[in-house]
């Protein structure tokens, strides 16, 4: 069994949905996980925002636009009147359900119900389409098996037990369809795995059923060795290890949700990134096998913006122990993850990407020493075989960057990663300079 996930643009038009139906029949038996049609979740976010701000008319206006868009979609997707009617009914029911929220109280609970509708629409329409063309399948409601616990982490035991039960009850079926992104929480309410979470759903499903392979279908042919928005001539990378893929996904390669690497890694299920627009392209294979170095050290680079650098300078660090613990405790208190860290004997620099509690953090840190904050920073993450290759990698990297002021450098945290921090203004220069050494 394989798990195939299709993103919003891969099912963004009726024609694309039809193409997906052709693709999946070559990969049977499989579980197909769908995102919402592109643009839908954003529109639903706008509907909820309007309701939260009590702008009812605006929410109705956005909702009517969504409805109009889907009526056109349905007319083009289906050829029979019966299916068109069922499609209209599905949209109408969902729209009526959301419109009910415009009277009465509106909280995050209702918001999450609204956000879930995009995936319910896409899978509902796709299921109807498969039936119209005579492809037998079973639609498995994700809300029956996908669950997060009190800490908002996936409840893997629950997912495994409930999903496998459903599959064994349908053991003659070779095509299952389900929603990405949506789940239930520990109070059994409708919730979600956060924006872009369909990849995470696919990975959790693949791990839960111990599948042969997880395929993530998007509109680019794999993870590229550099950011195609800033650099020309980037190339897809054939293979990555789970750890390399996790670093790249986290530090900017937008193609894969960073959390989605872990469940696959834990069960050693390979993940293949493929392109719906170019199905014959090789894409990127992420797997466990220790990948032999290509002898060129740097395999890929990715960049993540919106980083804040915090420097704490204190004479109390000198020859003292316990100082870093006190620094880390402050970030823990404010539930703010630290990404990068470098130290000297009298100062420590670290980065965060969540500035919601920055004022509180700075106030606490000032009790330990002088604090400097630099905003608008970019993390540049280089992935490759650095330690294994023994020597030369750092020299080539820094040579390529000899004219660029570097704010922080982190080397040796893992064997496959070198991380740099630069001012965001320099990002394009850095990515293009590094491209020369691939
Ligand atoms: N539809 C959700 C979003 O737009 C989940 C996903 O596409 O992965 O964030
Ligand atoms: Mg996505």
Coordinates of C-alpha atoms and ligand atoms in Angstrom, one line a residue:
X1 CA 0.0 0.0 0.0
X2 CA 1.2 3.5 -0.8
X3 CA 0.0 6.9 0.5
X4 CA -0.3 9.6 -2.1
X5 CA -0.9 13.2 -1.0
X6 CA -2.0 15.9 -3.5
X7 CA -1.6 19.6 -2.6
X8 CA -4.1 22.4 -3.4
X9 CA -2.6 23.3 -6.8
X10 CA -2.5 19.7 -7.9
X11 CA -6.3 19.6 -7.6
X12 CA -6.7 23.3 -8.3
X13 CA -8.8 23.0 -11.4
X14 CA -11.3 20.4 -12.7
X15 CA -8.8 19.3 -15.3
X16 CA -6.1 18.8 -12.6
X17 CA -8.5 16.7 -10.6
X18 CA -9.1 14.5 -13.6
X19 CA -5.4 14.2 -14.1
X20 CA -5.0 13.1 -10.5
X21 CA -7.6 10.4 -11.0
X22 CA -5.5 9.0 -13.9
X23 CA -2.3 9.2 -11.8
X24 CA -3.6 7.3 -8.8
X25 CA -4.8 4.4 -10.8
X26 CA -1.2 3.6 -11.7
X27 CA -0.3 3.4 -7.9
X28 CA -2.9 1.1 -6.6
X29 CA -3.4 -0.1 -3.9
X30 CA -3.2 3.3 -2.2
X31 CA -4.6 5.8 0.3
X32 CA -5.1 9.2 -1.4
X33 CA -4.8 12.3 0.9
X34 CA -6.1 15.6 -0.4
X35 CA -5.6 19.2 0.6
X36 CA -8.2 21.8 0.0
X37 CA -8.4 23.2 -3.6
X38 CA -5.9 26.0 -3.7
X39 CA -7.2 29.3 -2.4
X40 CA -10.0 27.7 -0.4
X41 CA -8.3 27.6 3.0
X42 CA -7.2 31.2 2.7
X43 CA -10.7 32.2 1.8
X44 CA -12.1 30.3 4.8
X45 CA -9.5 32.1 7.0
X46 CA -10.9 35.4 5.7
X47 CA -14.5 34.2 6.4
X48 CA -13.6 33.4 10.1
X49 CA -11.6 36.6 10.5
X50 CA -14.6 38.6 9.4
X51 CA -16.8 36.7 11.8
X52 CA -14.3 37.1 14.7
X53 CA -14.4 40.9 14.0
X54 CA -18.2 40.8 13.8
X55 CA -18.2 41.9 10.1
X56 CA -21.0 39.5 9.1
X57 CA -21.7 41.1 5.7
X58 CA -18.1 40.7 4.7
X59 CA -18.1 37.0 5.7
X60 CA -21.3 36.4 3.6
X61 CA -19.7 38.1 0.7
X62 CA -16.5 35.9 0.8
X63 CA -18.7 32.9 1.3
X64 CA -20.8 33.7 -1.8
X65 CA -17.6 34.1 -3.8
X66 CA -16.4 30.6 -2.6
X67 CA -19.8 29.2 -3.6
X68 CA -19.7 30.8 -7.1
X69 CA -16.2 29.5 -7.7
X70 CA -17.3 25.9 -6.8
X71 CA -20.5 26.0 -8.9
X72 CA -18.3 26.7 -11.9
X73 CA -15.8 24.0 -10.8
X74 CA -18.6 21.5 -10.5
X75 CA -20.1 22.3 -13.9
X76 CA -16.7 21.7 -15.5
X77 CA -15.8 18.6 -13.5
X78 CA -18.9 16.5 -13.9
X79 CA -20.5 15.4 -17.1
X80 CA -23.7 14.0 -15.7
X81 CA -26.6 16.1 -14.3
X82 CA -26.9 13.7 -11.3
X83 CA -23.4 14.3 -10.2
X84 CA -23.6 18.1 -10.8
X85 CA -26.7 18.2 -8.6
X86 CA -24.9 16.2 -5.8
X87 CA -21.9 18.5 -6.1
X88 CA -24.1 21.6 -5.7
X89 CA -25.8 20.1 -2.8
X90 CA -22.5 19.4 -1.0
X91 CA -21.4 23.1 -1.5
X92 CA -24.8 24.4 -0.4
X93 CA -24.9 22.3 2.8
X94 CA -21.4 23.5 3.8
X95 CA -22.3 27.1 3.0
X96 CA -25.5 26.9 5.0
X97 CA -23.6 25.4 7.9
X98 CA -21.0 28.2 7.9
X99 CA -23.7 30.9 7.5
X100 CA -25.3 29.7 10.7
X101 CA -22.2 30.8 12.5
X102 CA -22.9 34.4 11.6
X103 CA -25.6 34.5 14.2
X104 CA -24.6 33.5 17.8
X105 CA -21.2 33.3 19.4
X106 CA -18.1 32.8 17.4
X107 CA -14.9 31.5 18.9
X108 CA -11.8 29.5 17.9
X109 CA -13.9 26.4 18.1
X110 CA -16.3 27.5 15.4
X111 CA -13.3 28.9 13.4
X112 CA -11.7 25.4 13.3
X113 CA -15.0 24.0 12.0
X114 CA -14.9 26.5 9.2
X115 CA -11.3 25.8 8.3
X116 CA -12.0 22.1 8.0
X117 CA -14.5 22.6 5.2
X118 CA -11.9 23.0 2.4
X119 CA -10.7 19.4 2.7
X120 CA -14.2 18.1 3.2
X121 CA -15.2 19.8 -0.1
X122 CA -12.2 18.6 -2.1
X123 CA -12.5 15.0 -1.0
X124 CA -16.3 15.1 -1.4
X125 CA -16.1 16.3 -5.0
X126 CA -13.2 14.0 -5.9
X127 CA -15.1 11.0 -4.4
X128 CA -18.1 12.0 -6.5
X129 CA -15.9 12.3 -9.6
X130 CA -14.3 8.8 -9.0
X131 CA -17.8 7.4 -8.7
X132 CA -18.9 9.1 -11.9
X133 CA -16.1 7.6 -13.9
X134 CA -16.7 4.2 -12.3
X135 CA -13.6 3.9 -10.0
X136 CA -14.5 2.1 -6.9
X137 CA -13.1 3.5 -3.7
X138 CA -13.9 4.2 0.0
X139 CA -13.9 7.7 1.5
X140 CA -12.5 7.4 5.0
X141 CA -13.4 10.5 7.1
X142 CA -10.1 11.8 8.7
X143 CA -12.2 13.0 11.6
X144 CA -12.7 9.3 12.5
X145 CA -9.1 8.5 12.9
X146 CA -6.8 11.5 12.9
X147 CA -6.4 12.9 16.4
X148 CA -4.1 15.3 18.4
X149 CA -3.6 15.1 22.2
X150 CA -3.7 17.8 24.9
X151 CA -0.2 19.0 23.8
X152 CA -1.5 19.3 20.2
X153 CA 0.8 16.5 19.2
X154 CA -0.5 13.6 17.1
X155 CA -2.0 10.7 19.1
X156 CA -0.2 8.1 17.1
X157 CA -1.6 5.1 19.1
X158 CA -5.2 6.3 18.4
X159 CA -4.4 7.0 14.7
X160 CA -2.8 3.6 14.2
X161 CA -5.6 1.7 16.0
X162 CA -8.5 3.4 14.3
X163 CA -7.0 3.7 10.8
X164 CA -5.9 0.1 10.6
X165 CA -9.3 -1.0 11.9
X166 CA -11.0 0.8 9.0
X167 CA -8.6 -0.6 6.5
X168 CA -9.1 -4.2 7.7
X169 CA -12.9 -3.7 7.6
X170 CA -12.5 -2.9 3.9
X171 CA -9.8 -5.4 3.0
X172 CA -11.1 -5.9 -0.5
X173 CA -10.8 -2.2 -1.3
X174 CA -7.7 -1.0 -3.1
X175 CA -8.3 2.7 -3.2
X176 CA -9.0 4.9 -0.1
X177 CA -9.6 8.6 -0.1
X178 CA -9.2 10.9 2.9
X179 CA -8.7 14.5 4.0
X180 CA -5.4 16.0 4.9
X181 CA -5.0 18.7 7.6
X182 CA -8.1 18.1 9.6
X183 CA -8.3 16.1 12.8
X184 CA -10.0 15.9 16.2
X185 CA -8.5 17.2 19.4
X186 CA -8.4 15.7 22.9
X187 CA -11.9 17.1 23.6
X188 CA -13.1 15.4 20.4
X189 CA -13.7 18.8 18.7
X190 CA -12.8 19.4 15.1
X191 CA -9.2 20.8 14.9
X192 CA -6.4 20.9 12.4
X193 CA -2.6 20.1 12.0
X194 CA -1.9 23.8 11.2
X195 CA -1.5 25.4 7.9
X196 CA 0.2 23.2 5.2
X197 CA -0.6 20.2 7.5
X198 CA -1.8 17.9 4.8
X199 CA 1.8 16.6 4.2
X200 CA 1.9 15.9 7.9
X201 CA -1.4 13.9 7.6
X202 CA 0.0 11.9 4.8
X203 CA 3.2 11.1 6.8
X204 CA 1.2 10.1 9.9
X205 CA -1.1 7.9 7.8
X206 CA 1.9 6.3 6.0
X207 CA 3.6 5.6 9.4
X208 CA 0.4 4.3 11.0
X209 CA -0.2 1.7 8.3
X210 CA 3.5 1.0 7.7
X211 CA 3.1 1.7 4.0
X212 CA 5.5 1.0 1.3
X213 CA 6.1 4.6 0.3
X214 CA 4.6 8.1 0.9
X215 CA 4.3 10.2 -2.2
X216 CA 3.9 14.0 -1.8
X217 CA 2.6 15.4 -5.1
X218 CA 3.0 19.2 -5.7
X219 CA 3.7 21.4 -8.6
X220 CA 7.5 21.4 -8.5
X221 CA 9.7 18.4 -9.3
X222 CA 11.2 17.7 -5.8
X223 CA 13.4 19.7 -3.4
X224 CA 15.8 21.9 -5.4
X225 CA 19.4 22.5 -4.5
X226 CA 18.7 26.3 -4.1
X227 CA 15.8 28.6 -3.9
X228 CA 14.3 29.0 -7.5
X229 CA 12.7 32.3 -6.5
X230 CA 16.2 33.9 -6.1
X231 CA 18.5 31.8 -8.2
X232 CA 18.3 30.6 -11.8
X233 CA 19.5 27.1 -12.9
X234 CA 18.5 25.3 -9.6
X235 CA 18.1 21.5 -9.9
X236 CA 16.0 19.0 -8.1
X237 CA 18.0 16.8 -5.7
X238 CA 17.6 13.0 -6.4
X239 CA 18.1 11.7 -2.9
X240 CA 18.2 13.1 0.7
X241 CA 18.4 11.3 4.0
X242 CA 15.6 12.0 6.5
X243 CA 17.8 14.3 8.5
X244 CA 18.9 16.3 5.5
X245 CA 15.3 16.7 4.4
X246 CA 14.2 17.8 7.8
X247 CA 16.8 20.5 7.9
X248 CA 15.9 21.8 4.5
X249 CA 12.1 21.6 5.1
X250 CA 12.5 23.5 8.3
X251 CA 14.9 26.1 7.0
X252 CA 12.9 27.2 4.0
X253 CA 12.4 24.6 1.3
X254 CA 8.7 25.4 1.2
X255 CA 7.8 22.1 -0.6
X256 CA 7.4 19.9 2.4
X257 CA 5.9 20.6 5.9
X258 CA 8.8 20.3 8.3
X259 CA 7.0 18.0 10.8
X260 CA 6.2 15.5 8.1
X261 CA 9.6 14.0 8.0
X262 CA 9.6 12.6 11.5
X263 CA 6.7 10.0 11.4
X264 CA 8.2 8.6 8.2
X265 CA 11.7 8.5 9.6
X266 CA 10.5 6.7 12.8
X267 CA 8.9 3.9 10.7
X268 CA 11.5 4.1 8.0
X269 CA 9.0 4.7 5.3
X270 CA 10.5 6.4 2.2
X271 CA 9.0 9.7 1.1
X272 CA 9.0 10.6 -2.6
X273 CA 8.3 14.2 -3.7
X274 CA 6.7 14.3 -7.1
X275 CA 5.3 16.8 -9.6
X276 CA 1.7 16.5 -10.9
X277 CA 2.6 18.7 -13.9
X278 CA 5.5 16.5 -14.8
X279 CA 4.6 13.0 -13.5
X280 CA 7.5 11.3 -15.2
X281 CA 10.2 13.5 -13.5
X282 CA 12.2 11.6 -10.9
X283 CA 11.5 14.0 -8.1
X284 CA 13.3 13.7 -4.7
X285 CA 13.5 10.5 -2.7
X286 CA 13.9 10.9 1.1
X287 CA 15.0 7.7 2.8
X288 CA 17.2 6.2 5.4
X289 CA 20.0 4.8 3.4
X290 CA 23.2 6.6 4.3
X291 CA 23.7 8.5 1.0
X292 CA 27.1 8.4 -0.4
X293 CA 28.7 11.8 -0.8
X294 CA 28.9 13.1 -4.3
X295 CA 32.3 14.5 -3.2
X296 CA 31.1 18.0 -3.7
X297 CA 30.2 18.6 0.0
X298 CA 27.3 21.0 -0.4
X299 CA 24.1 19.3 -1.6
X300 CA 21.6 22.0 -1.1
X301 CA 20.9 25.4 0.5
X302 CA 17.7 26.9 1.8
X303 CA 16.8 30.2 3.5
X304 CA 14.4 31.2 6.2
X305 CA 13.4 34.8 6.7
X306 CA 11.8 36.6 9.6
X307 CA 14.6 35.6 12.1
X308 CA 15.4 37.7 15.1
X309 CA 18.9 37.5 16.6
X310 CA 19.3 38.0 20.3
X311 CA 22.8 38.6 21.9
X312 CA 23.4 38.5 25.6
X313 CA 26.7 39.9 26.7
X314 CA 27.7 39.2 30.3
X315 CA 31.0 39.1 32.2
X316 CA 29.2 36.6 34.4
X317 CA 29.6 34.0 31.7
X318 CA 33.3 34.0 32.0
X319 CA 34.5 30.8 33.8
X320 CA 31.0 30.3 35.2
X321 CA 28.6 27.4 34.9
X322 CA 24.8 27.6 34.8
X323 CA 24.6 30.7 32.8
X324 CA 23.3 29.1 29.6
X325 CA 20.7 27.2 31.7
X326 CA 19.4 30.5 33.0
X327 CA 19.2 31.9 29.4
X328 CA 17.4 28.8 28.1
X329 CA 14.9 28.8 31.0
X330 CA 13.7 32.2 29.9
X331 CA 12.9 31.0 26.4
X332 CA 11.3 27.9 27.9
X333 CA 9.1 30.1 30.2
X334 CA 7.9 32.0 27.1
X335 CA 7.4 28.8 25.0
X336 CA 9.7 30.2 22.3
X337 CA 11.9 27.8 20.4
X338 CA 15.5 28.6 19.7
X339 CA 16.9 27.7 16.3
X340 CA 20.5 28.7 16.1
X341 CA 23.0 29.3 18.9
X342 CA 26.7 30.4 19.0
X343 CA 28.7 31.3 22.1
X344 CA 31.9 33.0 23.1
X345 CA 33.3 33.2 26.6
X346 CA 31.5 36.5 27.3
X347 CA 28.5 36.4 25.1
X348 CA 25.9 34.2 23.6
X349 CA 23.9 34.8 20.4
X350 CA 20.8 32.9 19.5
X351 CA 17.9 33.2 17.0
X352 CA 14.2 32.8 17.3
X353 CA 11.4 33.2 14.6
X354 CA 8.5 33.8 17.0
X355 CA 8.6 37.4 18.4
X356 CA 5.3 37.3 20.2
X357 CA 7.0 37.3 23.6
X358 CA 10.1 39.2 22.7
X359 CA 9.4 42.1 25.1
X360 CA 9.0 39.7 28.0
X361 CA 12.1 37.7 27.0
X362 CA 14.3 40.8 26.7
X363 CA 13.2 42.1 30.1
X364 CA 14.2 38.8 31.7
X365 CA 17.4 38.5 29.8
X366 CA 18.5 42.0 30.8
X367 CA 18.8 40.7 34.4
X368 CA 21.6 38.5 33.1
X369 CA 23.5 41.1 31.0
X370 CA 23.4 43.5 28.1
X371 CA 21.0 42.5 25.4
X372 CA 21.1 43.4 21.7
X373 CA 18.4 42.5 19.3
X374 CA 18.6 42.4 15.4
X375 CA 15.5 41.9 13.4
X376 CA 15.1 41.1 9.7
X377 CA 17.7 38.4 9.7
X378 CA 17.8 35.3 7.4
X379 CA 19.0 31.9 8.3
X380 CA 20.9 30.2 5.4
X381 CA 21.0 26.4 5.9
X382 CA 23.6 24.4 3.9
X383 CA 23.0 20.7 3.8
X384 CA 25.7 18.1 2.7
X385 CA 28.4 15.9 3.9
X386 CA 30.6 18.2 6.0
X387 CA 32.4 16.1 8.6
X388 CA 32.4 13.0 6.5
X389 CA 34.3 14.8 3.8
X390 CA 36.9 15.8 6.4
X391 CA 38.2 19.0 4.9
X392 CA 37.7 21.7 2.4
X393 CA 34.0 22.3 2.7
X394 CA 34.1 25.3 5.0
X395 CA 36.9 26.9 3.0
X396 CA 34.9 26.7 -0.2
X397 CA 31.8 28.0 1.5
X398 CA 33.5 31.0 3.1
X399 CA 35.5 31.7 0.1
X400 CA 32.3 32.0 -1.9
X401 CA 31.0 34.4 0.8
X402 CA 34.1 36.4 1.3
X403 CA 32.4 39.7 0.6
X404 CA 29.3 39.1 2.7
X405 CA 29.1 40.1 6.4
X406 CA 28.0 37.1 8.4
X407 CA 26.2 37.7 11.7
X408 CA 26.4 34.1 13.0
X409 CA 28.0 30.8 11.9
X410 CA 27.0 27.4 13.3
X411 CA 29.1 24.4 12.2
X412 CA 29.4 20.9 13.8
X413 CA 25.9 20.8 15.3
X414 CA 25.3 17.8 13.0
X415 CA 27.3 16.2 10.2
X416 CA 25.1 17.4 7.5
X417 CA 24.5 21.0 8.2
X418 CA 26.2 24.4 8.3
X419 CA 24.0 27.3 9.3
X420 CA 24.7 31.0 8.7
X421 CA 22.8 34.1 9.7
X422 CA 22.8 37.2 7.5
X423 CA 20.8 40.4 7.1
X424 CA 17.8 39.6 4.9
X425 CA 19.0 42.3 2.5
X426 CA 21.9 40.0 1.6
X427 CA 19.9 36.9 1.1
X428 CA 19.8 36.9 -2.7
X429 CA 23.6 37.7 -2.8
X430 CA 24.3 34.8 -0.5
X431 CA 22.1 32.2 -2.3
X432 CA 23.6 33.2 -5.7
X433 CA 27.2 33.2 -4.4
X434 CA 26.7 29.7 -2.9
X435 CA 25.2 28.4 -6.1
X436 CA 28.6 28.7 -7.7
X437 CA 30.1 26.1 -5.5
X438 CA 27.5 23.3 -6.2
Ligands
LIG1 N1 -5.5 23.3 3.2 C1 -4.6 23.5 4.3 C2 -3.8 24.8 4.0 O1 -4.0 25.4 3.0 C3 -3.7 22.3 4.5 C4 -2.7 22.0 3.3 O2 -3.0 22.5 2.2 O3 -1.8 21.3 3.5 O4 -3.0 25.1 4.9
LIG2 MG1 1.3 22.3 1.0

